């Protein structure tokens, strides 16, 4: 069975935070297919289905984020300079909060931890983020045990 990986895109996302995980799952799929095993299908999704412009101006095609109750194997929350504006987008935050319980696993990359923390996903958990933002994460989300030097 092909496993679905959904990378949540938003304006100002860091390209590496999307491309890195995408390439890892694509590489795993290639290795699995060589063994006759189905792998992963990775897609970038945005709240309105429009292309996602990164903080450096690269643009990635995106599908509209699916019904949040649709099962997902891996939900990836990337970071980037746009993450703080994304946190103010109630449509996006509400979608993430509704989708997370239906994902087998939720992963944040770098400052994507702010998105996970905002919906309470990291409450009571040990977490980290980009070193320049660990103090902010700890200050804004005291229920999260922030590790500044994992």
XYZ file of C-alpha atoms in Angstrom, residues 3-118:
116
model
C 1.774 5.684 1.986
C 0.691 9.297 1.650
C 3.021 12.114 2.716
C 1.547 15.602 2.820
C 3.835 18.616 3.132
C 1.921 21.726 4.207
C 2.978 24.737 2.148
C 2.420 28.399 2.955
C 3.820 31.727 1.699
C 7.385 32.265 2.902
C 8.111 28.620 3.689
C 11.775 27.623 3.532
C 12.382 25.574 0.388
C 14.789 23.213 2.162
C 12.136 22.354 4.740
C 9.898 21.072 1.937
C 12.455 19.690 -0.512
C 14.546 17.842 2.093
C 11.709 15.640 3.375
C 10.312 15.263 -0.157
C 13.663 13.899 -1.378
C 14.028 11.573 1.618
C 10.642 9.969 0.988
C 11.291 9.824 -2.775
C 14.603 8.060 -2.126
C 12.909 5.609 0.223
C 10.295 4.916 -2.454
C 12.992 4.171 -5.024
C 14.694 1.732 -2.650
C 11.399 0.063 -1.765
C 10.290 -0.235 -5.387
C 13.559 -2.018 -6.207
C 12.371 -4.655 -3.717
C 8.877 -4.749 -5.219
C 7.387 -2.852 -2.279
C 5.151 0.181 -2.635
C 6.613 3.317 -1.105
C 5.471 6.862 -0.531
C 3.494 9.381 -2.535
C 4.558 12.873 -1.470
C 2.646 16.033 -2.297
C 2.797 19.683 -1.317
C -0.553 21.109 -0.301
C -1.699 24.671 0.312
C -4.874 25.960 1.890
C -6.247 27.208 -1.438
C -4.412 24.874 -3.823
C -2.355 27.724 -5.231
C 1.402 27.438 -5.858
C 3.579 27.999 -2.793
C 6.173 30.799 -2.966
C 9.147 30.203 -0.660
C 11.005 32.845 1.322
C 13.619 33.015 -1.462
C 11.132 33.275 -4.312
C 11.071 29.682 -5.548
C 7.562 28.556 -6.399
C 6.260 25.020 -5.968
C 3.072 23.573 -7.379
C 0.590 22.502 -4.745
C -2.668 20.648 -4.434
C -5.505 21.959 -2.298
C -5.178 20.570 1.205
C -7.571 17.618 1.390
C -10.465 17.127 3.754
C -8.688 17.112 7.133
C -10.428 13.875 8.131
C -8.738 12.067 5.231
C -6.095 9.684 6.615
C -2.474 10.645 5.982
C 0.563 8.557 6.797
C 2.902 11.503 7.393
C 1.929 15.153 7.812
C 4.928 17.482 7.523
C 4.900 21.020 8.938
C 7.854 22.933 7.472
C 9.223 26.224 8.757
C 10.703 29.365 7.287
C 10.333 33.122 7.595
C 6.657 32.835 6.696
C 5.789 30.542 9.597
C 4.798 33.380 11.915
C 2.391 34.820 9.330
C 1.100 31.292 8.698
C 0.330 31.030 12.419
C -2.080 33.947 11.977
C -3.975 32.195 9.161
C -6.917 30.675 11.024
C -7.892 28.559 8.013
C -4.450 26.931 7.961
C -4.208 26.469 11.729
C -7.728 25.040 11.905
C -6.896 22.647 9.053
C -3.696 21.449 10.762
C -5.533 20.977 14.074
C -8.269 18.958 12.353
C -5.851 16.901 10.207
C -3.251 16.010 12.849
C -5.410 13.405 14.655
C -5.922 11.586 11.339
C -2.198 11.389 10.540
C -0.175 8.357 11.559
C 2.649 10.750 12.378
C 3.096 14.512 12.361
C 6.564 15.917 11.742
C 7.745 19.492 12.073
C 10.891 20.785 10.443
C 12.817 23.658 12.035
C 10.442 26.536 12.875
C 7.528 24.388 11.769
C 7.572 23.475 15.479
C 5.631 26.708 16.058
C 2.746 25.335 13.986
C 2.762 22.074 15.935
C 2.979 23.908 19.261
C 0.182 26.296 18.353
